Every structure is written in C-alpha cells, then in structure tokens.
Tab-separated table of C-alpha atoms in Angstrom:
chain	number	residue	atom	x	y	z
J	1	UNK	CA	4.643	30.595	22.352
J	2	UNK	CA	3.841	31.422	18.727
J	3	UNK	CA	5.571	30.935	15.472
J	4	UNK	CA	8.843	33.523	14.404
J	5	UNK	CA	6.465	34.683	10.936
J	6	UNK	CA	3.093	35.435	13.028
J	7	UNK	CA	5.433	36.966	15.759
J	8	UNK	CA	6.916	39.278	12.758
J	9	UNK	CA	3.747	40.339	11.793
J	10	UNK	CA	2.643	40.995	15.083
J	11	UNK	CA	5.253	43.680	15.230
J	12	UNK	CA	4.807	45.006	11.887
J	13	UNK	CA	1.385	45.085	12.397
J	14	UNK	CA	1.220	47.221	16.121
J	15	UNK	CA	4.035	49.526	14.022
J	16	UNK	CA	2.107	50.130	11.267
J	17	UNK	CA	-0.984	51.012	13.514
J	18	UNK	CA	1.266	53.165	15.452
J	19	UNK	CA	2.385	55.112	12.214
J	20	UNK	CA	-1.421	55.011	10.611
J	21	UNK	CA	-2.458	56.534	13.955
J	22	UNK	CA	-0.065	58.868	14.436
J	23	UNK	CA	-0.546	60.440	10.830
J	24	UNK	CA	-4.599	60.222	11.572
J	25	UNK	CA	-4.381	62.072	15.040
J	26	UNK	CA	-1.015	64.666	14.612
J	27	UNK	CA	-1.378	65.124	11.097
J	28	UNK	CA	2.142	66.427	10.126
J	29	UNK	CA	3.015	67.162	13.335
J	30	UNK	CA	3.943	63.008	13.521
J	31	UNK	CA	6.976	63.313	12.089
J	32	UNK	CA	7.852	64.896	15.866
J	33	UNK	CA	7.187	61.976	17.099
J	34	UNK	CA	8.550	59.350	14.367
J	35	UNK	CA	11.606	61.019	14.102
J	36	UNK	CA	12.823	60.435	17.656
J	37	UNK	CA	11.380	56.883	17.993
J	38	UNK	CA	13.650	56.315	14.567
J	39	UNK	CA	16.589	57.730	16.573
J	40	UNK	CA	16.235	56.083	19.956
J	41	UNK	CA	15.183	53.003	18.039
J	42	UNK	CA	19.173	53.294	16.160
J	43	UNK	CA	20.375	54.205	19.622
J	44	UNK	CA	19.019	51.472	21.328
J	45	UNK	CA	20.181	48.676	18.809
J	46	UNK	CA	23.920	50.143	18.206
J	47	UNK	CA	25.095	51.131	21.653
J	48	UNK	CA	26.276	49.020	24.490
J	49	UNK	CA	24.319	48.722	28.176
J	50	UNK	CA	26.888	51.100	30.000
J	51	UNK	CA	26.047	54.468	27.013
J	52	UNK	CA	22.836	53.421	25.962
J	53	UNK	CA	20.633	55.181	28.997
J	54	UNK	CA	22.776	58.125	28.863
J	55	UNK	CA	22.239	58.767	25.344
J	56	UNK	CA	19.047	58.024	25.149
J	57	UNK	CA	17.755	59.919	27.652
J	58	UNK	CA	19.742	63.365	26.313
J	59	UNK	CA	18.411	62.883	23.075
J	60	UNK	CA	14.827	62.254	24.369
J	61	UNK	CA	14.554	65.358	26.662
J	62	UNK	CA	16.659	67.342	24.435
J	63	UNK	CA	13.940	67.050	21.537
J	64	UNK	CA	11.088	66.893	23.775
J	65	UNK	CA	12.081	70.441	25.361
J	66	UNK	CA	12.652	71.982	22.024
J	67	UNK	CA	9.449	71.093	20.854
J	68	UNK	CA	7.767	72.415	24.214
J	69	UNK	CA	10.048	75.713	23.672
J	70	UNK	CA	7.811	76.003	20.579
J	71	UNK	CA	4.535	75.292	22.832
J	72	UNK	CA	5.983	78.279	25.221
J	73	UNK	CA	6.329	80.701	22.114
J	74	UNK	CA	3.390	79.957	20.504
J	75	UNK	CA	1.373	80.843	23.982
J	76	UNK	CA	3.343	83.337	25.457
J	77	UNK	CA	5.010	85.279	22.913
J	78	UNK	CA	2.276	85.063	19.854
J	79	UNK	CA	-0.049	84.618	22.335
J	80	UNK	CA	-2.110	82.630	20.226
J	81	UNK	CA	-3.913	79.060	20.823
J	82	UNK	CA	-1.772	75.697	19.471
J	83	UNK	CA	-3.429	73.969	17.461
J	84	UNK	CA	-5.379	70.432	19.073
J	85	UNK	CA	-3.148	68.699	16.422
J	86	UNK	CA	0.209	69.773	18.436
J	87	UNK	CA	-1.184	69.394	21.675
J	88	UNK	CA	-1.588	65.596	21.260
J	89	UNK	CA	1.631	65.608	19.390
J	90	UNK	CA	3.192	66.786	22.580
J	91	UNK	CA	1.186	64.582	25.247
J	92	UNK	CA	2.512	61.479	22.500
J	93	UNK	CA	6.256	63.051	22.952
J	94	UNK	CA	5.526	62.443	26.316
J	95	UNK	CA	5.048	58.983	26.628
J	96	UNK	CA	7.215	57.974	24.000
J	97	UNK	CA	9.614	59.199	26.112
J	98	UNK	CA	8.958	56.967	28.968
J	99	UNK	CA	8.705	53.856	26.540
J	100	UNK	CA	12.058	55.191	25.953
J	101	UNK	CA	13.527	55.907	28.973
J	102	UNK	CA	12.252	52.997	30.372
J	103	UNK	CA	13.340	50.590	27.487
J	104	UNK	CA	17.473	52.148	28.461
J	105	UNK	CA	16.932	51.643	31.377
J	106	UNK	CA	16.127	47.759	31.031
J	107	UNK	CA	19.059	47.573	28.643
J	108	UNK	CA	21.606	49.703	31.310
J	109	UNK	CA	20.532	47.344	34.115
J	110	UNK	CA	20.634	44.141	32.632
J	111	UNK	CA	16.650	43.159	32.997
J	112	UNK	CA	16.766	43.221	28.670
J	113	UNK	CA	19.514	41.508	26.557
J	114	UNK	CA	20.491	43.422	23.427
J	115	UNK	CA	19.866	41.763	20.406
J	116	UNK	CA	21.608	44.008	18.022
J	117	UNK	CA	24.755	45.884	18.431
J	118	UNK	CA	25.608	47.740	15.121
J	119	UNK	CA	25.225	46.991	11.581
J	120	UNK	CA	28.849	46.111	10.698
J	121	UNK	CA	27.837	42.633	11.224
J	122	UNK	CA	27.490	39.834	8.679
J	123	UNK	CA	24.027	39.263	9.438
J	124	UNK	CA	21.348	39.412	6.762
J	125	UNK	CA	19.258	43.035	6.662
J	126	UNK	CA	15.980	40.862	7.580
J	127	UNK	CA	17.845	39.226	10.754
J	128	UNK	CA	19.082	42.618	11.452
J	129	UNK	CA	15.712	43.830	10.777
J	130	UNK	CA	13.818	41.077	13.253
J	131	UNK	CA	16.510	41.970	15.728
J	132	UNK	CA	15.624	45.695	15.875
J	133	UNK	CA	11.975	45.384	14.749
J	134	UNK	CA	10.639	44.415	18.264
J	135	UNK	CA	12.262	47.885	19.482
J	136	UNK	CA	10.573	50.316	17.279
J	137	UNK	CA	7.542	48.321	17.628
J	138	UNK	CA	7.448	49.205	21.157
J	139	UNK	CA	8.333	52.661	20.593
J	140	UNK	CA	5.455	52.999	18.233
J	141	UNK	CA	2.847	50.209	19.415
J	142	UNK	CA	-0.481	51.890	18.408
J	143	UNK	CA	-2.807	50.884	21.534
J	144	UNK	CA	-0.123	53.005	23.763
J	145	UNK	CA	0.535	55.965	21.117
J	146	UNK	CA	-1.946	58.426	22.399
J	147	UNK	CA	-2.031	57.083	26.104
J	148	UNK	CA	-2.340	54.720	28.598
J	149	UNK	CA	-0.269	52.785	31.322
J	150	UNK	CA	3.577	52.727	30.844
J	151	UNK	CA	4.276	49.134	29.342
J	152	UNK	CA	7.330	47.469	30.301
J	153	UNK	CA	9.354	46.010	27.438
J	154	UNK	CA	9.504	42.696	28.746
J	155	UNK	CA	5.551	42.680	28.978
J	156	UNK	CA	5.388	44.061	25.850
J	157	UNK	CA	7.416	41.549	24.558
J	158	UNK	CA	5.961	38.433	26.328
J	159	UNK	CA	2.318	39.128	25.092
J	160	UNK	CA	3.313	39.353	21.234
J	161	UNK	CA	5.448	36.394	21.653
J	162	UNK	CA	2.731	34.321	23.466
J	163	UNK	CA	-1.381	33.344	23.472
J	164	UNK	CA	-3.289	35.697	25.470
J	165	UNK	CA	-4.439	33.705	28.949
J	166	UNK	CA	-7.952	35.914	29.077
J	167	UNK	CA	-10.575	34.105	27.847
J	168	UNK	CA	-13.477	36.020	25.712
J	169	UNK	CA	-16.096	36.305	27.939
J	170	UNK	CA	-13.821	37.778	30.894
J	171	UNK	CA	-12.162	40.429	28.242
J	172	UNK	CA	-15.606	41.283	27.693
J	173	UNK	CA	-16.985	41.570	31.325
J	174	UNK	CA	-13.719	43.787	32.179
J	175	UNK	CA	-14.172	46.053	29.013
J	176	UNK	CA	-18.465	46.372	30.015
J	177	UNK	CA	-17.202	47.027	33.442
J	178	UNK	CA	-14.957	49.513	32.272
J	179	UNK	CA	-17.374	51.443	29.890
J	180	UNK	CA	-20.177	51.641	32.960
J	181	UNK	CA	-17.032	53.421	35.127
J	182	UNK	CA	-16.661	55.721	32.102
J	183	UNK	CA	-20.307	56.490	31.304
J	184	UNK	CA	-20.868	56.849	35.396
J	185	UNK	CA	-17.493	59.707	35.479
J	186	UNK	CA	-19.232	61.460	32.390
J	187	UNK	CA	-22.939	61.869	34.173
J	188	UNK	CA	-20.668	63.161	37.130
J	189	UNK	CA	-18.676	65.726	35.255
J	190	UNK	CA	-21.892	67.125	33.745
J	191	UNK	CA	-23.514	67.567	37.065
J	192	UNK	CA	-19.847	69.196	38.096
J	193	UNK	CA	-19.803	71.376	35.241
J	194	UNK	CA	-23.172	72.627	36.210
J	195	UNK	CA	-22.567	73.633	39.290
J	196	UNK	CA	-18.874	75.328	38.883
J	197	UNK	CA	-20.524	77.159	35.424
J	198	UNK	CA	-23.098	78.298	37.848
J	199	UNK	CA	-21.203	79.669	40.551
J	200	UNK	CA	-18.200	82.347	40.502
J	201	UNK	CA	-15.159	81.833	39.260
J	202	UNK	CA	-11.529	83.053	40.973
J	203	UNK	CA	-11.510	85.608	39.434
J	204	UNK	CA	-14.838	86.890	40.848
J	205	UNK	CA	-14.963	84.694	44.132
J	206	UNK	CA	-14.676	86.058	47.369
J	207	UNK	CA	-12.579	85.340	50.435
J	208	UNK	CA	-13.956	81.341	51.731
J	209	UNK	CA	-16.164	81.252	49.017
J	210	UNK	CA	-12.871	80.444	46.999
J	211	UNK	CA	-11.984	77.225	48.447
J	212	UNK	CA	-15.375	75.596	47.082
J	213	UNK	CA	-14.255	77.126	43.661
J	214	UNK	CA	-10.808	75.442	43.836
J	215	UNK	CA	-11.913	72.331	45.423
J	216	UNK	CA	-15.057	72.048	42.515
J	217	UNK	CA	-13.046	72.718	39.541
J	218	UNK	CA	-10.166	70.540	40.851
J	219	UNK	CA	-12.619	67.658	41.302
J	220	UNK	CA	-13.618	68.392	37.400
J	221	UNK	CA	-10.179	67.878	36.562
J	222	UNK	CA	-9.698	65.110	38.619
J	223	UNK	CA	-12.833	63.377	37.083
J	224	UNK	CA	-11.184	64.292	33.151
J	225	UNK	CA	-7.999	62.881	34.309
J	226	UNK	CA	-9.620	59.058	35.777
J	227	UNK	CA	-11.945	59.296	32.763
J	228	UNK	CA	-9.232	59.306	30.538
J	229	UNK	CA	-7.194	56.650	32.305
J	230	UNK	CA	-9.695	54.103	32.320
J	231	UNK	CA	-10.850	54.452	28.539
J	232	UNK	CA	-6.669	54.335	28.249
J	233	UNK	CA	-6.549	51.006	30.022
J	234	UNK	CA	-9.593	49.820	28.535
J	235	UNK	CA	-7.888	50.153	24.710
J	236	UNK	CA	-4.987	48.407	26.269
J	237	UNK	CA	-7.512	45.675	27.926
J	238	UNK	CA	-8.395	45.210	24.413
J	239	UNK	CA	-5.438	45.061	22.785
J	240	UNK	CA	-4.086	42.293	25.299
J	241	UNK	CA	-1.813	44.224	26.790
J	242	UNK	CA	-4.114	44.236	30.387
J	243	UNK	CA	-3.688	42.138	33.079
J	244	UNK	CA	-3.551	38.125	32.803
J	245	UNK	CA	-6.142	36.052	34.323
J	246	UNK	CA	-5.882	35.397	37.732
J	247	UNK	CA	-3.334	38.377	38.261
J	248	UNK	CA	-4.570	41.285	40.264
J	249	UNK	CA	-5.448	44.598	38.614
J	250	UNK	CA	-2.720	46.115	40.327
J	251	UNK	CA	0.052	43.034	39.942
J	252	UNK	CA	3.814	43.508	39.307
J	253	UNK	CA	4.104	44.426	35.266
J	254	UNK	CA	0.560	45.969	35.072
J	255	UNK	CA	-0.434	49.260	36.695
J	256	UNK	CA	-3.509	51.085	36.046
J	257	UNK	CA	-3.246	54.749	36.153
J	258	UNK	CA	-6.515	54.875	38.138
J	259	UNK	CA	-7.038	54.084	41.709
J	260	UNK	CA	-10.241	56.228	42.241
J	261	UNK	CA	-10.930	54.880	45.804
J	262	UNK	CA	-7.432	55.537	47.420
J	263	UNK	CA	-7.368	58.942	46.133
J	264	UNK	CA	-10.271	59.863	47.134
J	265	UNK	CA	-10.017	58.561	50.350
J	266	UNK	CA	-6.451	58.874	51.578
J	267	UNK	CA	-5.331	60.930	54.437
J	268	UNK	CA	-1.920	60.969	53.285
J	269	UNK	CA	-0.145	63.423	50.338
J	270	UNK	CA	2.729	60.632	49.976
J	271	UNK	CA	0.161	57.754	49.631
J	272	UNK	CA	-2.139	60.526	47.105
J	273	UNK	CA	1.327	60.892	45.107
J	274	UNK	CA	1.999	57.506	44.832
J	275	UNK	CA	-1.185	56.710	43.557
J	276	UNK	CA	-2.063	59.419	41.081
J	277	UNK	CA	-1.366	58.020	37.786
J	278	UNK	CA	0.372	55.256	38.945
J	279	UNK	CA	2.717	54.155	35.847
J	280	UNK	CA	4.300	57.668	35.761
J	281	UNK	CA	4.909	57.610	39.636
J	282	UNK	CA	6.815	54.603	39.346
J	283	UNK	CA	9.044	55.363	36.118
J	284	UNK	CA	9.519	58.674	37.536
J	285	UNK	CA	11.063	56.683	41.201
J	286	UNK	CA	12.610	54.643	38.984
J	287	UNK	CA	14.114	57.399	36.678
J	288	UNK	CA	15.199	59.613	39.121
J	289	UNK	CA	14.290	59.446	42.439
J	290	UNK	CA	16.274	55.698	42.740
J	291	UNK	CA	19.379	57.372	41.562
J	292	UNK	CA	19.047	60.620	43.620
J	293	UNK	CA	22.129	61.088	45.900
J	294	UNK	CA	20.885	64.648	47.246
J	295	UNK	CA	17.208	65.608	47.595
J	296	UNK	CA	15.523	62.823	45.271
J	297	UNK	CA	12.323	63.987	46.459
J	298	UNK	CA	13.693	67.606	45.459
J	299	UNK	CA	14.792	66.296	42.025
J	300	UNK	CA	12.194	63.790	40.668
J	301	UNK	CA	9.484	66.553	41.043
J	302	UNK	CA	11.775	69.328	39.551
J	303	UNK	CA	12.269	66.741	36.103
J	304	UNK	CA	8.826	66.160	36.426
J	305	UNK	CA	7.914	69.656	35.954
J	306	UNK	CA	10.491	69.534	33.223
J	307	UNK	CA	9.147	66.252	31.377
J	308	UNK	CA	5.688	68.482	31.926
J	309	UNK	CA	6.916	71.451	30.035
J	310	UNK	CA	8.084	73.789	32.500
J	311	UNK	CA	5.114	76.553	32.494
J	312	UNK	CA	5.049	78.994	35.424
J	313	UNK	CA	2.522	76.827	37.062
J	314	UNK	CA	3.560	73.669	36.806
J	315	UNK	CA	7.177	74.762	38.194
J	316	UNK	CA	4.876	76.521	41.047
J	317	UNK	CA	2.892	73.292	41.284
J	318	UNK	CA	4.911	70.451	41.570
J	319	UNK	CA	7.925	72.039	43.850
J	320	UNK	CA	4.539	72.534	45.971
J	321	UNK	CA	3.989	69.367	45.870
J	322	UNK	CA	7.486	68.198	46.705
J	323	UNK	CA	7.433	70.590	49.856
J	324	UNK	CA	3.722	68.657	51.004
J	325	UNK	CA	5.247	65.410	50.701
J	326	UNK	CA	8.043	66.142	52.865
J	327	UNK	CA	6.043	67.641	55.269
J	328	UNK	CA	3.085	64.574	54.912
J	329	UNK	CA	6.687	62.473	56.248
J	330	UNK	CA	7.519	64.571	59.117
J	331	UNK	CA	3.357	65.310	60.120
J	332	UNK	CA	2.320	61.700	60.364
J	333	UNK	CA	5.503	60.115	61.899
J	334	UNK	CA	5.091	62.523	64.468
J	335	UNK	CA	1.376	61.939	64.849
J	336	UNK	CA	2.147	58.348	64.993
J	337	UNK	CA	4.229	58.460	67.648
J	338	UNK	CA	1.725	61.136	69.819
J	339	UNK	CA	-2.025	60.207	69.013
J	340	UNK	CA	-3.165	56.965	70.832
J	341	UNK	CA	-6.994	57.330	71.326
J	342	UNK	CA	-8.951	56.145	68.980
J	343	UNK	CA	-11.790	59.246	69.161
J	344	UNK	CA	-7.968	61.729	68.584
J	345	UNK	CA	-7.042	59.577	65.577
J	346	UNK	CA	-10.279	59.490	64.285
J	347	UNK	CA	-10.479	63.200	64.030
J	348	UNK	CA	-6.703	63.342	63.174
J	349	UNK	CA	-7.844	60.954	60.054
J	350	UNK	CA	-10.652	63.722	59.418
J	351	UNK	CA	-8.936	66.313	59.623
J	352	UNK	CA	-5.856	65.513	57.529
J	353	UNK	CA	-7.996	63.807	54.956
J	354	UNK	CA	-9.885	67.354	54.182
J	355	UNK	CA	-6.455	68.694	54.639
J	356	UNK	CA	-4.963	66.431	52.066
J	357	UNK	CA	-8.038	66.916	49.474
J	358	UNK	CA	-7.689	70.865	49.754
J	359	UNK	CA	-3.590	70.574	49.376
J	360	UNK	CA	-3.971	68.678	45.956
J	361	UNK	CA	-6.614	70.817	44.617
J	362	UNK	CA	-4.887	73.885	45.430
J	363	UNK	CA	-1.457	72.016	42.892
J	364	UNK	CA	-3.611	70.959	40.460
J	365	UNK	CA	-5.287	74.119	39.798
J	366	UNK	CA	-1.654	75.488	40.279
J	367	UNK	CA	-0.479	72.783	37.132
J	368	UNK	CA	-3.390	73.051	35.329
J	369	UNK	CA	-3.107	76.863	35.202
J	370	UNK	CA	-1.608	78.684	32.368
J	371	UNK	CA	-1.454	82.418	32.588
J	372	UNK	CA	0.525	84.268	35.344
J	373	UNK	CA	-2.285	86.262	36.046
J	374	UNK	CA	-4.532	82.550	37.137
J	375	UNK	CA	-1.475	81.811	39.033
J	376	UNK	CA	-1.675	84.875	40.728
J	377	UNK	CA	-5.308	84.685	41.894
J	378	UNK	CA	-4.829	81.182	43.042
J	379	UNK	CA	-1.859	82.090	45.338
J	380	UNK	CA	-3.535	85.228	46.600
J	381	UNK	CA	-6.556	83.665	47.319
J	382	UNK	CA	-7.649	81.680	51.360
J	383	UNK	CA	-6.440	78.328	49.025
J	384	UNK	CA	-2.914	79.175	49.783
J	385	UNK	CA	-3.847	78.546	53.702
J	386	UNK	CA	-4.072	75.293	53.295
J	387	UNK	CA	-0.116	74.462	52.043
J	388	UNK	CA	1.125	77.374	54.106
J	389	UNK	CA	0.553	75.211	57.300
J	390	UNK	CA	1.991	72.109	56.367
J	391	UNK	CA	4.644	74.512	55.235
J	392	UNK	CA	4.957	75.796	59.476
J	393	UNK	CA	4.697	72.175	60.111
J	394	UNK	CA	7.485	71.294	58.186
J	395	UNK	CA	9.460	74.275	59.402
J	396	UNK	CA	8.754	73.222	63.036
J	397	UNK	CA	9.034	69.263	62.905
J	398	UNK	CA	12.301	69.176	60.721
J	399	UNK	CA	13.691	71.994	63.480
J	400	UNK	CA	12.869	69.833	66.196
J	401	UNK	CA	14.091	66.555	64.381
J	402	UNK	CA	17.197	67.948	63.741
J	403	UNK	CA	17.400	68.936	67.340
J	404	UNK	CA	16.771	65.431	68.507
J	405	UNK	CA	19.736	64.217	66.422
C-alpha cells in the first residue's frame, strides 16, 4: 500500500487527465459528459445502498437518451452529418455510463462500502473531499475516457491504492506484443478494403453474390472493432490498470474486450455473444439479464439496443440477435442429444460454424447500418436466409419442447 498524500494525487491526477482529455477530444461537447459524472458522482456519495442504483441509473439513461435524441435529429430530420467531435462525445456517454451503472450497483449490493453519505456532516470539506474524490476519479479516469474494458471499482481502487506487481520488462513485452496484433489487423483491413472497394456493393450485388458482400464488409468491421479493443487494452496495460502478473489475461476483475480466436472459431451464437466485447457482455448480464424475471434474454438485448441509441437497425439487429441465441439453445441441445458419430458431428461443427459466421455478419451489418433504405437491401437480400432458418428451427424445437413437457 502507498501513502494517503501520493494516493490523493493519484486521483487528482487520473481526474485531471480525464477532464484535459475530455476538453482535447469533445471540445465543448465535454461538458455532456462532465456534467453527468458531477451528478452521479453527488448521487453516489449522498444516497443510501437501497436508492442509489435506482437513481443512478434513471439519471444516466435519461441524459444519455436525450443526447442520442439529438444524434437521431441531427441524422434523420436535418439530415446532415454530426460532427466527429459529438460522435466520441456519445461513445464516452456510453461508457461512463457503465462506470456508473456498475459503480451502483457495487454500492446496492454491498461489494463497495460508502464512504460519504451527505454533506450535513461535521467533517472537514478536504475529508469530505478525499471521501468522494476516489468516485469522480473513477467516473472520469483518463486511460478509460474514450474506451477500453469496463473497470470494476474495486480494481480501480486497489491499483491506485497499491504498487503495481508487473515488472518493466513484462509491461513492455505485453505492450510490443500488443502493437504487432495491431499493426498485423491494420495490413489485414487494407487487404479487406481492397477487395470489398473492388467488388459490388448491396446495393449493386446480385442474388449469392451478396452473401460474400455481407460476410467481407462484416469481417472489415469486425477487424475495426478488435483493432480498437486491443489499442484500448493496451492504454489500459499502460496505465496499470491490465492484468497482474501471474493472473491470466482473462482472470476474474480483468476482461479484455478481444478474444479473436473464439470468435472466429466458435460454432455457437451464445458462446459468439458471450465473447464479443467481453466487458459489456458481462455488465449487460449483470445489469439486466441477472434481474430479468420474464424474458431476460428478451430484455438485456432490447436495453442494449437502447444503451446503443435505438436506430432502426440496431433495434432490427440486436432483437435478431436475441431470437439466434434462443434458437443456438434449443439447436445444439437437441443436436447434443441426437448426433453421436464423430464424421456427423464433425460436419454438424462445419456446418453450424459457417452458419454462425453468416448469422453475425448478417446483425452486424444490420447494427452498423444507418439508413432505412441499407436496412432494406440487407433484409431483402439471400443474407436474410441464413437467420430465417434458425428462425424455423426455433419455431419447430420450442413446439416440440413444449410438447414434451
């Protein structure tokens, strides 16, 4: 452990960058973001465990939709382009929503003690102000503004408070490592590009030529997306707020977004979902899904597509996706129970794999989408085969399941 003064200025010092950066990147778009974390930060330290969550989370999706309302007007009823500065404004919204979310949570369930409760107490303004400090400096923390893994506050916490365990020479070899993953994703995504520039387009595509369109630009996206994560993680690495020596890259209180391998080779939509930006699946099962009393699956991807910003596609997109996980249940339980030969499941694991790469291009070109017209093409299009028969299957397998019980 280190001292109370350095721990201070630790805080100050990750709140400061978070403010500095925020100003840099959003310009005066920031005060979207500063404004909240200054409420949920006064929230946090005044209310007790059993209203804090409650609150918190109204307030947080409350602003957070009214500031995507003006995303929705600005593209659909100016029809005009935001500006870069607002779009990373909103993406920060994001995840300062499921610092905050996440930090109520804690608080509501007992795994954080509350260190302030109101200001009507005879404590000193700087003992009320180390009190509430560490809270707005996790809000805020710079390395996790713009992006990255969803920090816990108790890990948050513990690696300000204490020495870092990761020796210079292994935080080096895991950043070098990191950079090479990067710089090899980049090399890929130009090759990519090439070849999607080159061909047609779904708006021009015809009939099976459209599934290598969808399944080439998803794979661009998909190559963005782990880019992105890893140069996230890699900030965080730095930072020393990545994993401790001798802990696995994927060990309880740090998960990387990016599992490259398992999503690419996975046979399995549940085991794709759980997987794909890892951090967010597991606040989002936490959040909702954990506390779901009728259709959690239903729910946590309908507030997903809510936390997302609710455009045509991405309301599309992700009730998709709840509808494929359901059916990626009832599909393999039943093929479980019926396939026993090894040359049957190998082709099973063939076929369900291609299956389950087509399914999650056709969503995220569905998400990613943001005219009504893309939309259209994409659900008009021989993609739309591809969820339509895990769609039968689910029809058929939950009608016989029920008929079983």
């Amino acid at each position: 452990m280190v001292g109370i003064k350095i721990c201070f200025l630790r805080y100050l010092f990750l709140l400061a960058g978070g403010g500095a950066l925020a100003w840099a990147a959003m310009g005066s778009f920031a005060a979207l973001v500063l404004i909240p974390a200054l409420c949920a930060g006064v929230l946090i330290s005044s209310l007790g465990p059993r209203d804090v969550h409650r609150w918190a989370f109204f307030f947080q999706m409350s602003w957070q939709t009214l500031c995507h309302l003006g995303l929705h007007y600005t593209e659909y009823y100016l029809q005009e382009r935001p500006s870069m500065r607002f779009c990373i404004t909103l993406s920060s919204l994001m995840l300062l929503t499921q610092r905050v979310t996440s930090l109520s949570l804690d608080l509501c369930e007992g795994k954080v003690k509350a260190e302030a409760r109101g200001i009507r107490g005879r404590s000193s303004v700087l003992e009320h102000l180390w009190k509430t400090l560490p809270y707005f400096s996790y809000l805020l923390f710079f390395p996790a503004l713009l992006g990255g893994s969803l920090c816990s506050f108790q890990r948050f916490q513990a690696r300000v408070q204490g020495s870092s365990s990761l020796g210079p020479r292994r935080s080096v070899w895991a950043l070098t490592r990191m950079g090479l993953q990067i710089l090899g994703l980049e090399c890929l995504k130009v090759v990519l590009r090439k070849v999607v520039g080159a061909g047609a387009g779904l708006t021009d595509c015809r009939q099976l030529q459209c599934i290598r369109v969808m399944w080439s630009t998803a794979e661009l996206f998909k190559l963005t997306y782990y880019s992105c994560w890893i140069l996230d993680d890699a900030l965080l690495h730095a930072a020393g707020f990545g994993p401790e020596f001798g802990q696995s890259p994927a060990g309880e209180g740090y998960v990387p977004d990016a599992d490259i391998w398992t999503l690419e080779t996975t046979h399995r939509i549940s085991l794709f979902t759980r997987k794909w930006n890892q951090s967010t699946a597991g606040w989002l099962r936490r959040l909702i899904f954990q506390h779901g009393r009728a259709w959690p699956l239903l729910q946590t991807f309908a507030f997903s597509a809510w936390w997302h910003g609710l455009h045509p596609g991405q309301v599309f997109g992700f009730l998709c996706w709840a509808l494929m996980v359901e059916a990626d249940y009832l599909i393999h339980t039943f093929a479980n129970l019926s396939i026993r030969s090894w040359p049957m499941q190998l082709l099973y694991r063939t076929v369900t794999w291609a299956h389950t790469q087509l399914i999650m291009a056709y969503i995220m070109l569905a998400v990613e989408v943001r005219s009504l017209s893309s939309l259209w093409l994409l659900c008009n299009s021989y993609n739309s085969v591809f969820p339509m028969v895990y769609c039968v299957l689910l029809f058929l397998l939950a009608k016989r399941k029920h008929k079983l019980t």
